Amino acid sequence: METVIILAIIIVAYLMMAAKRIASLVSAFRLQSFLLFVYTLIEAIKQRNTELYIVALLLFVLKVVLIPSILAKIVRKIKVNENLGLFVNVQLSLIIGLGFTYCSWIFSRMVVPQQEPFMAIALTASFTVTLAGMFIMIFRMKALSQTVGLLVMENGIFLLGASIAGGMPFFVEIAIFMDVLISVIILNVFVHRINKLFTHIDAGKLNQLKG
Amino acid sequence: MRFLVIFIIPVILGLISLCVRRIKFLGLAHACGYLLLIIASAAIFFKTVFLHQGLGAFNFFFLDGLSAFFLAVIAMVGFSASLYSIGYIQADIDKGILSLRKSQLYYLLFDLFLLSMIMVVSVNNLGMLWVCIEMTTLVSAFLVGFYQTKESLEAAWKYIIVCSVGIILALLGTILFSYALSLAGGPKSLNWTEMIAYSQKLDKNILKIAFIFILVGYGTKAGLAPMHTWLPDAHSQAISPISALLSGVLLKTAVYAIIRFGMIVNQGLGSTSYFSHLLTVFGLVCLVIAAGFIIIQKDLKRLLAYSSIEHIGIICLGLGIGGGIACLGVLVHIFNHAAAKSLMFFGAGNIVKKYGQHNMRMIRGVVGSMPFTGIMFLLGTFALTGFPPFALFFSELLVIVAGFLKGAYIVTGLLLFFLALIFSAMIYHFNRMLFGHAPKGMPRTKEPLGAKAAFVILLAVISISGLSLAWIYKPAVLIAQQILKGI
């Protein structure tokens, strides 16, 4: 069951890399967070761990409900040109995504001991998601897609923490959630300001400062 | 428990700046508050370094000599920046650039920024360390984009994005550290004290991989080249007192994180060679990039930002060389670079305000139009480029001596070469800017008292700590070794 969810998370990461519009990127992020929530919930039920229930609940409230709706709201509000302005086209992006998975697999075989195949899969998935987030940040130069890319990277790290380290200490987990929420709010403030001052949110065109 | 006062001071000051709208009073209150912070951090330094007591509370805070040292750096720059802010903010209000509300907001963000940096050096848990460093980014992004011009918004956006990506890699590294701890049968905890206790049982391969993530991640925040791209933009666009804080302390808190993890890695691997090779390479890359950009630079504040990259490079080289003498060099360098760079940014702030631009080619005759700032800036230039009798000369000398003693001839030779290159480039740039005739019709101005006091205090710190090193050299090496144990 967990393996299926983890494979689904990888597939959603590919979907994000291939997304052409900001709205679809945001809904793919919502889907990925939901899958992460299910994964955490299963772990919580398995281990009968109250702290994990709270983490799952927070994950649902913040990353499935709150943050995607903040993002969707700002997409509607600033009436941004919907296209993501692909620096790398869809086909090539997907090939790069497969490459990410392959590299992560080789890397996780190095780190994880042989007798734990599930852990290797989880590690592969989390590295793929992290790299996909980084890819979105670098090659989709819209201020909003960079925000989503950051969140995707964070999702990958969350998966890593949940699967290989057996979850981080509880209060660290909470603090990281709060941190993510605050950074989304602050990034939104900046997206607003950039849109107001520049009348676009194309981070690729922010190139006044040089040298 | 008495050490908790270091958190209470910025919190109280933040509350005051929420309620009080009289800016003069706010400025004075901040200067007094951070003077208290200096006293508190001196007491903590004495307790941890000379009485060998670690301070801790709630299994959450933990302060040893290293934390106390960085706390002292934060307190010093925080105090001088708050002194300098009094006149700086007042002038902005008089010109109508800032409203009263916004200057209140400035002081609030200033306190939050300092609070988050104090938290960085005093938490025990490595996950919380990550959260606090991310908080410093989020708070200071507002201070970088404070004037809300196009350039400052661009700088703030780049700053927040590049640093967040970098720091997420650091979180990955932290998780790998905790994975190594759980493989070694340690407790489910990210506390540094437990990590270092288990360090010898940790899996060596995972440690090596995890440390790369840590170094790249926190290195982005520390301004290590080639992940430095946010740094010149953010430093040049921030308000001048904040530029001093960014360059003087913020970069150092990231170095602090690297040192903490480096201690675990060195103990875990049983030798310092892995750590020192990595840091030496990054240090050299920093020097090369900084030298190149300093030579061709036209913008005053960007030049100072690249000089920060240079000094971070020297610090990394010193950490890479390792050993007692280099450790002393690194600590003296961290402290005095913070002082000298704050001095330079304050001077640059005055100059930019007076001439209305950053371009060094268009600024002439600073000594003529602002005698006090001009002379302080000149002395600061000599201090920053490592001229005796200022402390940076001695710290660079210590690193170089340690390098030659260790037999790292090529690395140390390159360090000397780049230091000379950067020295001549900076003297060339500032000579043209400081001397010559001021534009016609530009009146002489006097600096506000607070700014003057900040300049004099910083200059005194740099020269006294440099000269006194000659007398206390031997015990100082021992103390440095004890603070940076294992490097």
XYZ file of C-alpha atoms in Angstrom:
698
model
C 0.000 0.000 0.000
C 2.707 2.448 0.976
C 4.686 1.488 -2.105
C 1.711 2.344 -4.298
C 1.354 5.733 -2.662
C 5.036 6.443 -3.051
C 4.933 5.520 -6.738
C 1.913 7.800 -7.119
C 3.898 10.610 -5.512
C 6.649 10.120 -8.099
C 4.110 10.199 -10.924
C 2.621 13.433 -9.596
C 6.134 14.875 -9.566
C 6.387 14.070 -13.299
C 2.983 15.698 -13.826
C 4.279 18.867 -12.221
C 7.361 18.938 -14.365
C 5.163 18.629 -17.438
C 2.532 21.159 -16.303
C 2.052 24.075 -18.666
C -0.205 26.297 -16.587
C 0.139 27.632 -13.061
C -3.336 26.422 -12.074
C -2.518 22.831 -12.991
C 0.772 23.102 -11.121
C -1.093 24.184 -7.997
C -3.664 21.393 -8.238
C -0.914 18.831 -8.800
C 0.746 20.148 -5.665
C -2.520 19.711 -3.787
C -2.746 16.117 -5.014
C 0.811 15.374 -3.987
C 0.257 16.807 -0.521
C -2.891 14.713 -0.216
C -0.918 11.575 -1.055
C 1.644 12.537 1.565
C -1.187 12.995 4.052
C -2.510 9.489 3.313
C 0.985 8.074 3.706
C 1.444 9.759 7.081
C -2.009 8.642 8.194
C -1.218 5.011 7.366
C 2.020 5.279 9.316
C 0.127 6.822 12.235
C -2.440 3.997 12.279
C 0.292 1.386 12.004
C 2.396 2.797 14.839
C -0.600 3.987 16.945
C 1.269 7.209 17.458
C -0.667 10.308 18.589
C 2.045 12.682 17.455
C 1.905 11.293 13.928
C -1.885 11.812 13.888
C -1.333 15.467 14.729
C 1.348 15.761 12.038
C -1.010 14.209 9.489
C -3.789 16.558 10.531
C -1.514 19.579 10.198
C -0.329 18.327 6.829
C -3.922 18.113 5.662
C -4.950 21.511 6.972
C -1.879 23.375 5.780
C -0.723 21.735 2.596
C -3.915 20.263 1.197
C -6.359 23.002 2.137
C -4.766 26.262 3.207
C -1.644 26.773 1.092
C -3.105 25.613 -2.256
C -6.110 27.873 -1.744
C -3.860 30.837 -0.937
C -1.979 30.111 -4.152
C -5.136 29.596 -6.204
C -6.533 32.851 -4.851
C -3.485 34.821 -5.858
C -3.508 33.219 -9.326
C -7.077 34.468 -9.805
C -6.418 37.838 -8.246
C -3.418 39.038 -10.181
C -4.768 37.657 -13.466
C -1.341 36.506 -14.420
C -0.659 35.228 -17.883
C -1.501 31.588 -17.313
C 1.366 30.165 -19.310
C 4.369 29.088 -17.337
C 6.774 30.148 -20.064
C 8.590 26.851 -20.426
C 12.340 27.267 -20.763
C 12.550 23.520 -21.349
C 9.748 21.848 -23.308
C 7.509 19.094 -21.965
C 9.199 16.114 -23.625
C 12.653 17.099 -22.490
C 11.345 17.884 -18.991
C 9.921 14.371 -18.707
C 13.183 12.820 -19.837
C 15.023 14.909 -17.265
C 12.501 13.699 -14.666
C 13.265 10.071 -15.499
C 16.948 10.899 -15.226
C 16.354 12.348 -11.761
C 14.666 9.116 -10.667
C 17.500 6.988 -12.023
C 20.180 9.064 -10.284
C 18.204 9.049 -7.027
C 17.886 5.256 -7.247
C 21.645 4.819 -7.638
C 22.234 7.246 -4.807
C 19.806 5.526 -2.463
C 21.399 2.119 -3.115
C 24.605 3.682 -1.842
C 23.090 5.047 1.343
C 20.499 2.451 2.391
C 21.565 -1.024 3.552
C 20.713 -3.839 1.107
C 18.082 -5.604 3.205
C 15.616 -2.720 3.206
C 14.184 -2.350 -0.300
C 11.209 -0.235 0.768
C 13.455 2.351 2.313
C 15.418 2.591 -0.917
C 12.196 3.223 -2.855
C 11.116 5.891 -0.393
C 14.504 7.571 -0.597
C 14.355 7.491 -4.397
C 10.911 9.060 -4.351
C 11.894 11.820 -1.968
C 14.992 12.727 -3.948
C 13.015 12.689 -7.196
C 10.425 15.030 -5.713
C 13.096 17.338 -4.296
C 14.927 17.495 -7.618
C 11.637 18.044 -9.465
C 10.932 20.991 -7.169
C 14.348 22.407 -7.868
C 13.797 21.913 -11.602
C 10.518 23.824 -11.432
C 12.220 26.649 -9.563
C 15.029 26.959 -12.076
C 13.290 26.387 -15.406
C 9.841 27.898 -14.797
C 10.807 31.467 -14.152
C 7.516 32.809 -12.830
C 7.495 34.113 -9.298
C 4.476 31.937 -8.457
C 5.892 28.751 -9.940
C 9.069 29.347 -7.959
C 6.940 29.427 -4.824
C 5.322 26.127 -5.793
C 8.732 24.666 -6.612
C 9.928 25.512 -3.125
C 6.894 23.794 -1.629
C 7.468 20.718 -3.786
C 11.067 20.526 -2.589
C 9.787 20.748 0.954
C 7.350 17.901 0.251
C 10.258 15.762 -0.888
C 12.152 16.508 2.306
C 9.072 15.713 4.393
C 8.802 12.317 2.703
C 12.475 11.715 3.378
C 12.084 12.576 7.046
C 8.961 10.487 7.438
C 10.306 7.401 5.692
C 13.967 7.038 6.525
C 14.527 8.880 9.776
C 11.290 7.589 11.280
C 9.963 11.126 11.486
C 11.720 14.015 13.111
C 11.159 15.009 16.728
C 7.614 16.267 17.109
C 8.222 19.915 17.865
C 10.716 20.193 15.009
C 8.044 18.887 12.670
C 5.575 21.483 13.944
C 8.157 24.250 13.684
C 8.923 23.303 10.085
C 5.213 23.391 9.224
C 4.871 26.849 10.718
C 7.956 27.894 8.831
C 6.518 26.690 5.528
C 3.259 28.509 6.168
C 5.052 31.735 7.034
C 7.282 31.511 3.994
C 4.277 31.000 1.693
C 2.583 34.049 3.172
C 5.732 36.153 2.841
C 6.373 34.961 -0.714
C 2.799 35.919 -1.543
C 3.351 39.395 -0.163
C 6.358 39.723 -2.427
C 4.509 38.336 -5.451
C 1.862 41.008 -4.864
C 4.448 43.758 -4.598
C 6.332 42.575 -7.675
C 3.117 42.394 -9.651
C 2.154 45.890 -8.533
C 5.495 47.482 -9.312
C 6.561 45.597 -12.427
C 3.092 44.672 -13.771
C 4.354 41.135 -14.352
C 5.617 38.267 -12.209
C 8.237 36.977 -14.589
C 11.245 36.285 -12.387
C 13.353 35.782 -15.525
C 12.882 39.462 -16.293
C 14.096 40.586 -12.881
C 17.576 41.368 -14.124
C 18.338 44.947 -13.151
C 21.018 44.032 -10.655
C 24.219 42.778 -12.200
C 27.940 42.494 -11.618
C 18.431 30.185 33.732
C 19.585 33.771 33.990
C 20.970 33.586 30.454
C 17.403 33.694 29.100
C 17.724 37.476 29.357
C 19.334 37.419 25.893
C 15.938 36.474 24.427
C 13.947 38.781 26.668
C 15.831 41.918 25.573
C 14.838 41.808 21.873
C 11.305 40.659 22.720
C 10.751 43.620 25.062
C 12.275 46.023 22.554
C 10.004 44.596 19.865
C 6.953 45.157 22.070
C 8.087 48.716 22.756
C 8.430 49.420 19.054
C 4.917 48.102 18.502
C 3.453 50.556 20.993
C 5.617 53.678 20.953
C 5.599 56.029 18.009
C 8.285 58.471 19.153
C 11.192 57.474 16.943
C 13.920 59.260 18.917
C 12.875 57.369 22.026
C 12.709 54.086 20.133
C 16.237 54.566 18.818
C 17.632 55.326 22.257
C 15.765 52.422 23.817
C 17.253 50.077 21.239
C 20.767 51.360 21.806
C 20.398 50.866 25.578
C 18.813 47.450 25.137
C 21.566 46.129 22.930
C 24.186 47.585 25.264
C 22.633 45.335 27.904
C 22.862 42.452 25.432
C 26.601 43.087 25.082
C 27.007 42.911 28.854
C 24.935 39.734 29.045
C 26.898 38.076 26.268
C 30.194 39.062 27.909
C 28.985 37.395 31.099
C 27.974 34.277 29.173
C 31.324 34.223 27.376
C 33.158 34.444 30.698
C 31.073 31.665 32.203
C 31.337 29.251 29.293
C 34.940 29.843 28.268
C 36.756 30.534 31.525
C 34.606 28.612 33.988
C 33.915 25.798 31.479
C 30.216 25.652 32.241
C 27.816 24.801 29.462
C 24.537 26.635 29.835
C 21.309 24.877 28.991
C 17.624 24.908 29.709
C 14.523 22.826 28.930
C 16.661 20.391 26.887
C 16.224 23.022 24.189
C 18.822 25.727 24.686
C 22.486 24.948 24.867
C 25.320 27.451 24.977
C 28.994 26.623 25.005
C 32.022 28.731 24.179
C 31.290 28.703 20.455
C 27.726 29.957 20.959
C 28.932 32.588 23.399
C 31.511 33.837 20.937
C 28.970 34.237 18.133
C 26.539 35.791 20.589
C 29.156 38.429 21.363
C 29.542 39.184 17.646
C 25.761 39.533 17.264
C 25.537 41.809 20.296
C 28.372 44.060 19.146
C 27.024 44.601 15.637
C 23.451 44.847 16.928
C 24.455 47.589 19.354
C 26.417 49.621 16.813
C 23.707 49.208 14.162
C 21.074 50.465 16.598
C 23.257 53.466 17.453
C 23.692 54.226 13.767
C 19.995 53.692 13.017
C 18.928 56.605 15.227
C 20.266 59.247 12.882
C 19.743 57.244 9.711
C 16.035 56.657 10.245
C 15.517 60.218 11.480
C 17.067 61.572 8.270
C 14.799 59.342 6.158
C 11.768 60.592 8.060
C 12.846 64.219 7.618
C 13.201 63.673 3.877
C 9.801 62.011 3.721
C 11.116 58.683 2.414
C 9.790 56.802 5.440
C 6.586 57.394 7.351
C 6.466 57.145 11.121
C 4.569 53.870 10.871
C 7.180 52.383 8.608
C 10.020 53.372 10.879
C 8.187 51.688 13.737
C 7.984 48.619 11.511
C 11.710 48.940 10.852
C 12.526 48.689 14.535
C 10.156 45.771 14.991
C 11.787 43.832 12.139
C 15.215 44.783 13.471
C 14.369 43.152 16.808
C 12.887 40.066 15.191
C 15.964 39.725 13.005
C 18.300 39.904 15.997
C 16.083 37.568 18.018
C 16.174 34.940 15.269
C 19.955 35.188 15.032
C 20.336 34.877 18.818
C 18.118 31.779 18.635
C 20.362 30.289 15.930
C 23.408 30.258 18.151
C 21.651 29.106 21.297
C 19.397 26.202 20.314
C 20.614 22.687 20.867
C 18.362 20.913 18.403
C 19.739 20.842 14.863
C 16.220 20.877 13.385
C 15.424 24.025 15.339
C 18.723 25.464 14.174
C 17.428 25.016 10.638
C 14.095 26.639 11.467
C 15.819 29.621 13.081
C 18.148 30.153 10.126
C 15.157 30.062 7.780
C 13.441 32.605 10.032
C 16.411 34.947 9.686
C 15.938 34.807 5.903
C 12.222 35.480 6.060
C 12.523 38.417 8.445
C 15.468 40.050 6.752
C 13.874 39.742 3.292
C 11.482 42.474 4.402
C 14.400 44.612 5.492
C 16.125 44.080 2.127
C 12.994 45.113 0.255
C 12.193 47.850 2.750
C 12.247 50.837 0.387
C 10.020 48.964 -2.102
C 11.829 50.200 -5.183
C 12.116 47.926 -8.204
C 15.725 47.071 -7.457
C 15.148 46.344 -3.787
C 12.166 44.090 -4.580
C 14.239 42.186 -7.110
C 17.020 41.789 -4.557
C 14.590 40.633 -1.874
C 12.986 38.086 -4.205
C 16.322 36.625 -5.283
C 17.481 36.585 -1.682
C 14.473 34.719 -0.383
C 14.364 32.219 -3.269
C 18.070 31.378 -3.474
C 18.467 31.128 0.278
C 15.323 29.041 0.722
C 16.484 26.524 -1.870
C 19.916 26.389 -0.299
C 18.526 25.942 3.126
C 16.176 23.147 2.053
C 19.288 21.229 1.012
C 20.601 21.855 4.508
C 17.402 20.331 5.931
C 18.041 17.286 3.753
C 21.521 17.054 5.234
C 20.108 17.394 8.757
C 17.683 14.533 8.127
C 20.528 12.383 6.833
C 22.412 13.140 10.060
C 19.431 12.025 12.108
C 19.152 8.895 9.908
C 22.791 8.125 10.672
C 22.044 8.574 14.366
C 19.066 6.203 14.227
C 21.148 3.602 12.317
C 23.751 3.837 15.075
C 21.060 3.047 17.633
C 20.966 6.525 19.104
C 17.877 8.175 20.577
C 15.258 9.741 18.305
C 16.594 13.209 18.732
C 18.349 15.889 16.778
C 20.163 17.408 19.737
C 23.704 18.421 18.931
C 24.950 17.260 22.325
C 23.622 13.738 21.712
C 24.824 13.723 18.131
C 28.373 14.537 19.190
C 28.242 11.919 21.950
C 27.321 9.237 19.379
C 29.542 10.681 16.651
C 32.049 7.842 16.612
C 29.351 5.244 15.948
C 27.791 7.056 12.998
C 28.041 5.580 9.515
C 30.980 7.283 7.800
C 29.536 7.252 4.262
C 26.272 8.848 5.331
C 28.177 11.449 7.332
C 30.217 12.403 4.279
C 27.186 12.711 2.003
C 25.158 14.559 4.613
C 27.939 17.050 5.235
C 28.068 17.941 1.524
C 24.375 18.880 1.705
C 24.993 20.854 4.884
C 27.930 22.706 3.383
C 26.106 23.594 0.166
C 22.923 24.464 2.038
C 24.252 26.623 4.832
C 27.054 27.714 2.518
C 24.434 29.414 0.358
C 23.399 31.408 3.381
C 27.011 32.078 4.317
C 27.683 33.492 0.860
C 30.155 30.827 -0.218
C 30.933 31.111 -3.911
C 29.509 29.880 -6.279
C 26.216 29.975 -4.299
C 26.742 33.652 -3.460
C 24.534 35.156 -6.206
C 21.947 36.594 -3.820
C 24.514 38.300 -1.626
C 25.663 41.375 -3.594
C 22.062 42.217 -4.522
C 20.719 41.897 -1.003
C 23.626 43.713 0.647
C 23.545 46.582 -1.791
C 19.793 47.132 -1.626
C 19.195 46.736 2.108
C 19.095 49.741 4.428
C 22.684 50.483 5.475
C 22.430 49.442 9.147
C 20.836 46.210 7.945
C 23.594 45.688 5.377
C 25.989 45.768 8.301
C 23.937 43.159 10.140
C 23.629 40.963 7.036
C 27.308 41.067 6.293
C 28.655 41.181 9.815
C 26.472 38.626 11.549
C 24.001 36.843 9.298
C 26.739 35.239 7.205
C 28.535 34.280 10.397
C 25.511 32.498 11.842
C 25.536 30.246 8.779
C 29.267 29.674 9.323
C 28.364 28.782 12.903
C 26.013 26.064 11.623
C 28.720 24.702 9.326
C 31.187 24.610 12.232
C 28.686 22.744 14.443
C 28.166 20.041 11.835
C 31.874 20.058 11.030
C 32.654 19.127 14.632
C 30.397 16.074 14.383
C 31.925 15.058 11.046
C 35.486 15.476 12.257
C 34.824 13.382 15.343
C 32.856 10.796 13.391
C 35.453 10.331 10.677
C 38.291 10.450 13.157
C 40.278 12.878 11.016
C 39.875 16.437 9.858
C 41.034 15.892 6.286
C 37.569 15.553 4.682
C 36.276 18.720 6.318
C 39.429 20.679 5.624
C 39.659 19.704 1.938
C 36.086 20.787 1.279
C 36.409 24.096 3.107
C 39.749 24.887 1.494
C 38.285 24.434 -1.977
C 35.253 26.600 -1.223
C 37.471 29.221 0.403
C 39.700 29.481 -2.646
C 36.723 29.746 -5.023
C 35.377 32.575 -2.837
C 38.659 34.444 -3.064
C 38.907 34.081 -6.854
C 35.350 35.275 -7.480
C 35.543 38.097 -4.951
C 38.840 39.380 -6.368
C 37.490 39.405 -9.919
C 34.325 41.276 -9.053
C 36.046 43.742 -6.714
C 38.445 44.810 -9.462
C 35.702 45.641 -11.972
C 33.149 46.955 -9.466
C 31.474 50.356 -9.892
C 28.847 50.161 -7.162
C 30.046 51.095 -3.681
C 27.811 48.797 -1.657
C 28.235 45.878 -4.059
C 31.982 46.226 -3.668
C 31.600 45.881 0.087
C 29.356 42.856 -0.476
C 32.003 41.139 -2.592
C 34.517 41.966 0.085
C 32.288 40.000 2.483
C 32.584 37.014 0.154
C 36.355 37.449 0.258
C 36.380 37.445 4.044
C 34.087 34.418 4.259
C 36.614 32.771 1.950
C 39.451 33.619 4.341
C 37.421 32.236 7.260
C 36.785 29.005 5.341
C 40.462 28.697 4.454
C 41.365 29.179 8.101
C 38.884 26.482 9.143
C 40.271 24.267 6.390
C 43.859 24.709 7.554
C 42.847 23.955 11.135
C 44.947 23.689 14.274
C 45.268 26.079 17.203
C 46.883 29.022 15.419
C 44.448 28.972 12.495
C 41.530 28.619 14.928
C 42.613 31.757 16.740
C 42.957 33.471 13.359
C 39.452 32.419 12.362
C 37.853 33.618 15.588
C 39.664 36.951 15.570
C 38.775 37.335 11.915
C 35.079 36.601 12.419
C 34.835 39.129 15.240
C 36.802 41.903 13.621
C 35.442 41.445 10.131
C 32.016 42.019 11.639
C 33.252 45.250 13.236
C 35.184 46.508 10.221
C 32.452 45.665 7.729
C 29.817 47.376 9.869
C 32.026 50.457 9.978
C 32.369 50.417 6.193
C 28.636 49.930 5.601
C 27.811 52.776 7.979
C 30.275 54.974 6.120
C 28.856 53.865 2.777
C 25.367 54.612 4.077
C 26.356 58.188 4.907
C 28.071 58.638 1.542
C 25.163 57.208 -0.446
C 22.738 59.403 1.446
C 24.787 62.524 0.799
C 25.541 61.929 -2.907
C 22.293 60.180 -3.734
C 23.890 57.315 -5.634
C 25.921 54.119 -5.356
C 28.177 54.607 -8.352
C 31.760 55.137 -7.218
C 32.764 56.836 -10.464
C 30.295 59.647 -9.744
C 31.305 60.171 -6.116
C 34.207 62.536 -5.539
C 35.793 64.293 -2.613
C 34.111 62.562 0.307
C 36.825 63.711 2.727
C 36.152 67.284 1.685
C 32.405 67.217 2.044
C 32.096 64.895 5.038
C 35.411 65.011 6.926
C 34.443 62.685 9.764
C 32.834 59.980 7.627
C 35.585 60.272 5.034
C 38.406 59.739 7.501
C 36.588 56.919 9.270
C 35.916 55.289 5.906
C 39.588 55.574 4.996
C 40.689 54.014 8.288
C 38.019 51.354 7.831
C 39.399 50.561 4.388
C 42.838 49.978 5.842
C 41.331 47.875 8.617
C 39.309 45.804 6.181
C 42.158 45.145 3.780
C 44.363 43.911 6.606
C 46.713 46.747 7.431
C 48.536 46.889 10.783
C 47.780 47.835 13.558
C 44.208 46.710 12.938
C 43.085 43.271 14.057
C 42.371 41.873 10.595
C 46.083 42.125 9.826
C 46.879 39.878 12.761
C 44.109 37.406 12.014
C 45.155 37.053 8.383
C 48.745 36.722 9.529
C 47.753 33.929 11.911
C 45.946 32.032 9.144
C 48.916 32.462 6.803
C 51.432 31.371 9.423
C 49.313 28.342 10.253
C 49.103 27.492 6.558
C 52.873 27.639 6.068
C 53.509 25.680 9.263
C 51.154 23.005 8.017
C 52.935 22.851 4.675
C 50.003 24.070 2.595
C 52.301 26.262 0.507
C 50.204 26.540 -2.650
C 46.968 27.360 -0.839
C 48.627 29.910 1.423
C 50.517 31.425 -1.480
C 47.269 31.855 -3.389
C 45.704 33.435 -0.311
C 48.545 35.966 -0.119
C 48.271 36.722 -3.821
C 44.529 37.384 -3.701
C 44.835 39.457 -0.530
C 47.370 41.692 -2.261
C 45.202 41.932 -5.373
C 42.079 42.867 -3.418
C 44.034 45.339 -1.289
C 45.284 47.241 -4.322
C 41.887 47.168 -6.052
C 40.123 48.556 -2.991
C 42.700 51.274 -2.410
C 42.405 52.230 -6.082
C 38.609 52.485 -5.958
C 38.390 54.313 -2.643
C 41.281 56.657 -3.354
C 39.383 58.060 -6.326
C 36.222 58.271 -4.324
C 37.485 59.785 -1.083
C 39.879 62.416 -2.394
C 39.578 64.957 -5.158
C 37.175 67.865 -5.311
C 33.664 67.517 -4.089
C 30.986 68.648 -6.556
C 30.468 72.398 -6.497
C 27.833 73.750 -4.185
C 27.821 70.672 -1.947
C 27.698 71.860 1.657
C 29.720 70.279 4.429
C 27.573 68.195 6.697
C 27.968 66.907 10.200
C 26.997 63.413 11.209
C 24.539 62.797 14.045
C 26.075 61.962 17.393
C 24.854 58.358 17.462
C 26.521 57.562 14.156
C 29.774 59.169 15.330
C 29.701 57.098 18.495
C 29.136 53.925 16.449
C 32.128 54.720 14.224
C 34.444 55.459 17.136
C 33.397 52.367 19.102
C 33.897 50.040 16.133
C 37.274 51.535 15.275
C 38.351 51.195 18.899
C 37.263 47.536 18.909
C 39.269 46.765 15.786
C 42.453 48.470 16.909
C 42.415 47.394 20.557
C 41.642 43.757 19.827
C 44.430 43.739 17.248
C 47.065 45.230 19.512
C 46.114 43.307 22.622
C 46.573 40.065 20.712
C 50.325 40.526 20.985
C 50.150 40.285 24.806
C 47.656 37.486 25.214
C 48.722 35.431 22.224
C 49.511 32.189 24.039
C 46.415 31.858 26.222
C 44.329 33.048 23.269
C 45.469 30.101 21.138
C 44.441 27.712 23.899
C 41.052 29.386 24.242
C 40.505 29.288 20.483
C 41.355 25.610 20.418
C 38.949 24.977 23.235
C 36.158 26.922 21.501
C 36.634 25.280 18.107
C 37.399 21.858 19.474
C 38.013 19.257 16.829
C 38.833 21.630 13.979
